[in-house]
Amino acid sequence: GQNIDQPTEMTATEGAIVQINCTYQTSGFNGLFWYQQHAGEAPTFLSYNVLDGLEEKGRFSSFLSRSKGYSYLLLKELQMKDSASYLCAVRGDTGFQKLVFGTGTRLLVSP
Amino acid sequence: DTAVSQTPKYLVTQMGNDKSIKCEQNLGHDTMYWYKQDSKKFLKIMFSYNNKELIINETVPNRFSPKSPDKAHLNLHINSLELGDSAVYFCASVGRGQETQYFGPGTRLLVL
């Protein structure tokens, strides 16, 4: 089976750093993705990890530990526009990019 | 300019009706998807086509029938709509050997 867990909601202050965790148990693993989804909009790609370690992209970083079935998304220097849902998704070992999404973490950034 | 487009954006209909949603991508991608996002914002894959061939078919009622007339288009027909079909339906696509799935703007379906 597939199980992907994220906190439902988080709050943080503008300028701060927030870490959104994701744990997964899946029947296969071929990469972990983070997507951002603003209310009423489509998900947009943020990051991809397939090997252990940290991937940094501007204010956003994503970390993966395959042995622990664990990832986190780190957002630095938070801005109001970062208020959104953050979706963790795992690609199993099938050949055609099947993503299984977690329930998403709604992040609210306050002034 | 739009990479992945869907029509209609909003769809309000009565229970028991049949409706279709259309998706087109101009990215030259080979693989396209339909996802359903329910009221709790849980995004779940329904179907995937690769070059007009069905490759992923999750446990979806057979009232839902996808059709891919060519690799740039993926449509979704829903028969005998039920209240529980109310959701946002997203189309997505990805290129061969690429990682990023690009999502369309979504179709908000409300069944009354």
mmCIF file of C-alpha atoms in Angstrom:
data_model
loop_
_atom_site.group_PDB
_atom_site.id
_atom_site.type_symbol
_atom_site.label_atom_id
_atom_site.label_comp_id
_atom_site.label_asym_id
_atom_site.label_seq_id
_atom_site.Cartn_x
_atom_site.Cartn_y
_atom_site.Cartn_z
ATOM 1 C CA GLY A 1 0.000 0.000 0.000
ATOM 2 C CA GLN A 2 0.895 3.649 -0.133
ATOM 3 C CA ASN A 3 0.836 6.052 2.757
ATOM 4 C CA ILE A 4 2.091 9.614 2.715
ATOM 5 C CA ASP A 5 1.762 11.801 5.807
ATOM 6 C CA GLN A 6 2.102 15.541 6.190
ATOM 7 C CA PRO A 7 0.886 17.955 8.856
ATOM 8 C CA THR A 8 -2.476 19.419 7.939
ATOM 9 C CA GLU A 9 -1.712 23.014 8.776
ATOM 10 C CA MET A 10 1.184 25.211 9.822
ATOM 11 C CA THR A 11 1.524 28.877 10.611
ATOM 12 C CA ALA A 12 4.592 31.084 10.462
ATOM 13 C CA THR A 13 5.589 34.714 10.413
ATOM 14 C CA GLU A 14 6.881 36.740 7.502
ATOM 15 C CA GLY A 15 10.670 36.559 7.328
ATOM 16 C CA ALA A 16 10.875 33.354 9.327
ATOM 17 C CA ILE A 17 11.921 29.829 8.301
ATOM 18 C CA VAL A 18 9.476 26.933 8.201
ATOM 19 C CA GLN A 19 10.043 23.217 7.684
ATOM 20 C CA ILE A 20 7.255 21.034 6.314
ATOM 21 C CA ASN A 21 7.776 17.328 6.919
ATOM 22 C CA CYS A 22 6.613 14.399 4.841
ATOM 23 C CA THR A 23 6.896 10.717 5.720
ATOM 24 C CA TYR A 24 6.040 7.974 3.307
ATOM 25 C CA GLN A 25 5.620 4.224 3.063
ATOM 26 C CA THR A 26 5.224 3.085 -0.524
ATOM 27 C CA SER A 27 5.601 -0.170 -2.387
ATOM 28 C CA GLY A 28 8.338 1.297 -4.541
ATOM 29 C CA PHE A 29 10.287 4.530 -4.723
ATOM 30 C CA ASN A 30 11.540 6.454 -7.696
ATOM 31 C CA GLY A 31 11.555 10.045 -6.521
ATOM 32 C CA LEU A 32 9.825 12.505 -4.237
ATOM 33 C CA PHE A 33 8.263 15.754 -5.394
ATOM 34 C CA TRP A 34 7.036 18.897 -3.715
ATOM 35 C CA TYR A 35 4.321 20.990 -5.311
ATOM 36 C CA GLN A 36 2.878 24.334 -4.254
ATOM 37 C CA GLN A 37 -0.820 25.044 -4.682
ATOM 38 C CA HIS A 38 -2.363 28.434 -4.044
ATOM 39 C CA ALA A 39 -6.070 28.482 -3.246
ATOM 40 C CA GLY A 40 -8.149 28.031 -6.371
ATOM 41 C CA GLU A 41 -5.127 27.375 -8.570
ATOM 42 C CA ALA A 42 -3.262 24.441 -10.069
ATOM 43 C CA PRO A 43 -0.344 22.734 -8.322
ATOM 44 C CA THR A 44 3.046 23.976 -9.524
ATOM 45 C CA PHE A 45 6.313 22.078 -9.271
ATOM 46 C CA LEU A 46 8.787 23.129 -6.589
ATOM 47 C CA SER A 47 11.377 20.394 -6.202
ATOM 48 C CA TYR A 48 12.396 16.825 -6.906
ATOM 49 C CA ASN A 49 14.629 14.480 -4.905
ATOM 50 C CA VAL A 50 15.613 10.979 -5.885
ATOM 51 C CA LEU A 51 18.910 10.649 -4.000
ATOM 52 C CA ASP A 52 19.502 11.288 -0.308
ATOM 53 C CA GLY A 53 20.468 14.788 0.622
ATOM 54 C CA LEU A 54 19.515 18.383 0.230
ATOM 55 C CA GLU A 55 18.469 20.137 -2.977
ATOM 56 C CA GLU A 56 18.529 23.916 -2.772
ATOM 57 C CA LYS A 57 16.670 26.248 -5.079
ATOM 58 C CA GLY A 58 16.630 29.854 -3.960
ATOM 59 C CA ARG A 59 14.564 30.295 -0.815
ATOM 60 C CA PHE A 60 13.291 26.718 -1.029
ATOM 61 C CA SER A 61 15.220 23.546 -0.180
ATOM 62 C CA SER A 62 14.107 19.935 -0.075
ATOM 63 C CA PHE A 63 15.716 17.080 1.789
ATOM 64 C CA LEU A 64 15.328 13.336 1.345
ATOM 65 C CA SER A 65 16.280 10.318 3.442
ATOM 66 C CA ARG A 66 15.228 7.161 1.611
ATOM 67 C CA SER A 67 16.182 4.842 4.474
ATOM 68 C CA LYS A 68 13.872 6.754 6.819
ATOM 69 C CA GLY A 69 11.104 7.349 4.285
ATOM 70 C CA TYR A 70 11.317 11.029 5.122
ATOM 71 C CA SER A 71 11.510 14.338 3.340
ATOM 72 C CA TYR A 72 11.138 17.954 4.291
ATOM 73 C CA LEU A 73 10.618 21.202 2.449
ATOM 74 C CA LEU A 74 12.387 24.182 3.964
ATOM 75 C CA LEU A 75 11.150 27.673 3.167
ATOM 76 C CA LYS A 76 13.383 30.578 4.167
ATOM 77 C CA GLU A 77 12.682 34.314 4.393
ATOM 78 C CA LEU A 78 8.979 33.661 4.267
ATOM 79 C CA GLN A 79 6.817 36.030 2.304
ATOM 80 C CA MET A 80 3.065 36.537 2.426
ATOM 81 C CA LYS A 81 2.791 35.028 -1.049
ATOM 82 C CA ASP A 82 4.141 31.734 0.344
ATOM 83 C CA SER A 83 0.751 31.162 1.996
ATOM 84 C CA ALA A 84 -0.413 28.100 0.087
ATOM 85 C CA SER A 85 -0.777 24.344 0.335
ATOM 86 C CA TYR A 86 2.375 22.279 -0.085
ATOM 87 C CA LEU A 87 1.889 18.811 -1.508
ATOM 88 C CA CYS A 88 4.361 15.990 -1.068
ATOM 89 C CA ALA A 89 4.173 13.309 -3.772
ATOM 90 C CA VAL A 90 6.025 10.040 -4.250
ATOM 91 C CA ARG A 91 6.676 8.337 -7.568
ATOM 92 C CA GLY A 92 6.596 4.592 -7.284
ATOM 93 C CA ASP A 93 8.622 2.230 -9.371
ATOM 94 C CA THR A 94 6.170 1.979 -12.252
ATOM 95 C CA GLY A 95 7.424 3.215 -15.563
ATOM 96 C CA PHE A 96 4.940 5.970 -16.233
ATOM 97 C CA GLN A 97 5.331 8.695 -13.665
ATOM 98 C CA LYS A 98 2.490 7.745 -11.365
ATOM 99 C CA LEU A 99 2.531 10.205 -8.477
ATOM 100 C CA VAL A 100 0.851 9.469 -5.168
ATOM 101 C CA PHE A 101 0.124 12.674 -3.287
ATOM 102 C CA GLY A 102 -0.100 13.341 0.414
ATOM 103 C CA THR A 103 -3.022 15.330 1.748
ATOM 104 C CA GLY A 104 -1.021 18.547 1.657
ATOM 105 C CA THR A 105 0.053 21.038 4.298
ATOM 106 C CA ARG A 106 -1.689 24.388 4.364
ATOM 107 C CA LEU A 107 0.801 27.089 5.327
ATOM 108 C CA LEU A 108 -0.407 30.443 6.555
ATOM 109 C CA VAL A 109 2.159 33.236 6.673
ATOM 110 C CA SER A 110 1.200 36.177 8.841
ATOM 111 C CA PRO A 111 2.754 39.663 8.998
ATOM 112 C CA ASP B 1 0.611 30.598 -24.660
ATOM 113 C CA THR B 2 -1.185 28.352 -22.186
ATOM 114 C CA ALA B 3 0.735 25.108 -21.681
ATOM 115 C CA VAL B 4 -2.081 22.907 -20.343
ATOM 116 C CA SER B 5 -5.615 24.137 -20.819
ATOM 117 C CA GLN B 6 -8.935 22.733 -19.692
ATOM 118 C CA THR B 7 -12.528 23.469 -20.572
ATOM 119 C CA PRO B 8 -14.809 24.305 -19.010
ATOM 120 C CA LYS B 9 -13.383 26.000 -15.946
ATOM 121 C CA TYR B 10 -16.666 25.666 -14.068
ATOM 122 C CA LEU B 11 -19.395 23.105 -14.548
ATOM 123 C CA VAL B 12 -22.626 23.026 -12.573
ATOM 124 C CA THR B 13 -25.044 20.252 -13.433
ATOM 125 C CA GLN B 14 -27.804 18.043 -12.104
ATOM 126 C CA MET B 15 -27.419 14.543 -10.758
ATOM 127 C CA GLY B 16 -27.885 11.939 -13.454
ATOM 128 C CA ASN B 17 -26.584 14.091 -16.300
ATOM 129 C CA ASP B 18 -23.678 13.189 -18.582
ATOM 130 C CA LYS B 19 -20.866 15.709 -19.034
ATOM 131 C CA SER B 20 -17.430 15.978 -20.634
ATOM 132 C CA ILE B 21 -14.289 17.859 -19.667
ATOM 133 C CA LYS B 22 -11.565 18.565 -22.207
ATOM 134 C CA CYS B 23 -7.821 18.988 -21.834
ATOM 135 C CA GLU B 24 -5.192 20.094 -24.316
ATOM 136 C CA GLN B 25 -1.451 20.562 -23.929
ATOM 137 C CA ASN B 26 0.850 22.335 -26.370
ATOM 138 C CA LEU B 27 4.093 21.200 -24.740
ATOM 139 C CA GLY B 28 4.665 18.233 -27.009
ATOM 140 C CA HIS B 29 4.390 15.880 -24.036
ATOM 141 C CA ASP B 30 3.669 12.184 -24.491
ATOM 142 C CA THR B 31 1.930 11.452 -21.205
ATOM 143 C CA MET B 32 -1.243 13.021 -19.854
ATOM 144 C CA TYR B 33 -3.217 12.504 -16.641
ATOM 145 C CA TRP B 34 -6.536 13.140 -14.986
ATOM 146 C CA TYR B 35 -6.549 13.853 -11.244
ATOM 147 C CA LYS B 36 -9.465 14.449 -8.884
ATOM 148 C CA GLN B 37 -9.092 16.843 -5.938
ATOM 149 C CA ASP B 38 -11.843 16.500 -3.374
ATOM 150 C CA SER B 39 -13.154 18.995 -0.845
ATOM 151 C CA LYS B 40 -10.354 18.066 1.570
ATOM 152 C CA LYS B 41 -7.842 19.002 -1.128
ATOM 153 C CA PHE B 42 -6.639 15.420 -1.551
ATOM 154 C CA LEU B 43 -5.255 15.027 -5.081
ATOM 155 C CA LYS B 44 -5.693 11.528 -6.483
ATOM 156 C CA ILE B 45 -4.733 10.148 -9.872
ATOM 157 C CA MET B 46 -7.547 8.677 -11.964
ATOM 158 C CA PHE B 47 -6.119 7.887 -15.403
ATOM 159 C CA SER B 48 -3.025 8.304 -17.498
ATOM 160 C CA TYR B 49 -2.432 8.029 -21.246
ATOM 161 C CA ASN B 50 0.884 7.717 -23.017
ATOM 162 C CA ASN B 51 0.741 8.471 -26.726
ATOM 163 C CA LYS B 52 -3.008 7.793 -26.842
ATOM 164 C CA GLU B 53 -2.667 4.512 -24.943
ATOM 165 C CA LEU B 54 -4.219 4.020 -21.503
ATOM 166 C CA ILE B 55 -1.432 3.142 -19.058
ATOM 167 C CA ILE B 56 -2.834 3.945 -15.632
ATOM 168 C CA ASN B 57 -6.403 3.204 -14.627
ATOM 169 C CA GLU B 58 -6.992 3.559 -10.925
ATOM 170 C CA THR B 59 -10.050 2.250 -9.129
ATOM 171 C CA VAL B 60 -12.509 4.641 -10.702
ATOM 172 C CA PRO B 61 -16.209 3.906 -11.360
ATOM 173 C CA ASN B 62 -16.793 2.927 -14.967
ATOM 174 C CA ARG B 63 -19.082 5.944 -15.299
ATOM 175 C CA PHE B 64 -15.802 7.765 -15.966
ATOM 176 C CA SER B 65 -14.386 7.197 -19.424
ATOM 177 C CA PRO B 66 -11.242 8.922 -20.654
ATOM 178 C CA LYS B 67 -10.494 9.374 -24.339
ATOM 179 C CA SER B 68 -7.324 10.512 -26.043
ATOM 180 C CA PRO B 69 -7.889 11.355 -29.716
ATOM 181 C CA ASP B 70 -4.226 12.340 -30.075
ATOM 182 C CA LYS B 71 -1.310 12.789 -27.729
ATOM 183 C CA ALA B 72 -2.078 16.487 -27.178
ATOM 184 C CA HIS B 73 -5.632 15.905 -26.006
ATOM 185 C CA LEU B 74 -7.189 13.965 -23.164
ATOM 186 C CA ASN B 75 -10.892 14.204 -22.483
ATOM 187 C CA LEU B 76 -12.963 12.855 -19.623
ATOM 188 C CA HIS B 77 -16.586 11.846 -20.028
ATOM 189 C CA ILE B 78 -18.697 11.209 -16.961
ATOM 190 C CA ASN B 79 -22.031 9.397 -17.173
ATOM 191 C CA SER B 80 -24.851 9.531 -14.649
ATOM 192 C CA LEU B 81 -23.238 12.164 -12.464
ATOM 193 C CA GLU B 82 -23.522 11.717 -8.701
ATOM 194 C CA LEU B 83 -23.209 14.168 -5.827
ATOM 195 C CA GLY B 84 -19.889 12.608 -4.850
ATOM 196 C CA ASP B 85 -18.417 13.511 -8.228
ATOM 197 C CA SER B 86 -18.322 17.139 -7.140
ATOM 198 C CA ALA B 87 -14.632 18.045 -7.064
ATOM 199 C CA VAL B 88 -11.927 19.849 -8.974
ATOM 200 C CA TYR B 89 -10.578 17.801 -11.872
ATOM 201 C CA PHE B 90 -7.025 18.559 -12.973
ATOM 202 C CA CYS B 91 -5.365 17.519 -16.164
ATOM 203 C CA ALA B 92 -1.561 17.237 -16.224
ATOM 204 C CA SER B 93 1.163 16.258 -18.653
ATOM 205 C CA VAL B 94 4.828 15.322 -18.600
ATOM 206 C CA GLY B 95 7.419 14.921 -21.313
ATOM 207 C CA ARG B 96 9.360 11.733 -21.967
ATOM 208 C CA GLY B 97 12.324 11.480 -19.637
ATOM 209 C CA GLN B 98 11.295 14.598 -17.759
ATOM 210 C CA GLU B 99 10.348 14.882 -14.113
ATOM 211 C CA THR B 100 7.943 17.766 -13.859
ATOM 212 C CA GLN B 101 4.240 17.291 -14.376
ATOM 213 C CA TYR B 102 2.503 20.431 -15.564
ATOM 214 C CA PHE B 103 -1.053 20.913 -14.370
ATOM 215 C CA GLY B 104 -3.954 22.582 -16.091
ATOM 216 C CA PRO B 105 -6.035 25.215 -14.273
ATOM 217 C CA GLY B 106 -8.656 22.697 -13.162
ATOM 218 C CA THR B 107 -12.362 22.186 -13.825
ATOM 219 C CA ARG B 108 -14.617 22.824 -10.862
ATOM 220 C CA LEU B 109 -17.519 20.407 -11.102
ATOM 221 C CA LEU B 110 -20.550 20.839 -8.881
ATOM 222 C CA VAL B 111 -23.299 18.230 -9.041
ATOM 223 C CA LEU B 112 -26.628 19.320 -7.548
#
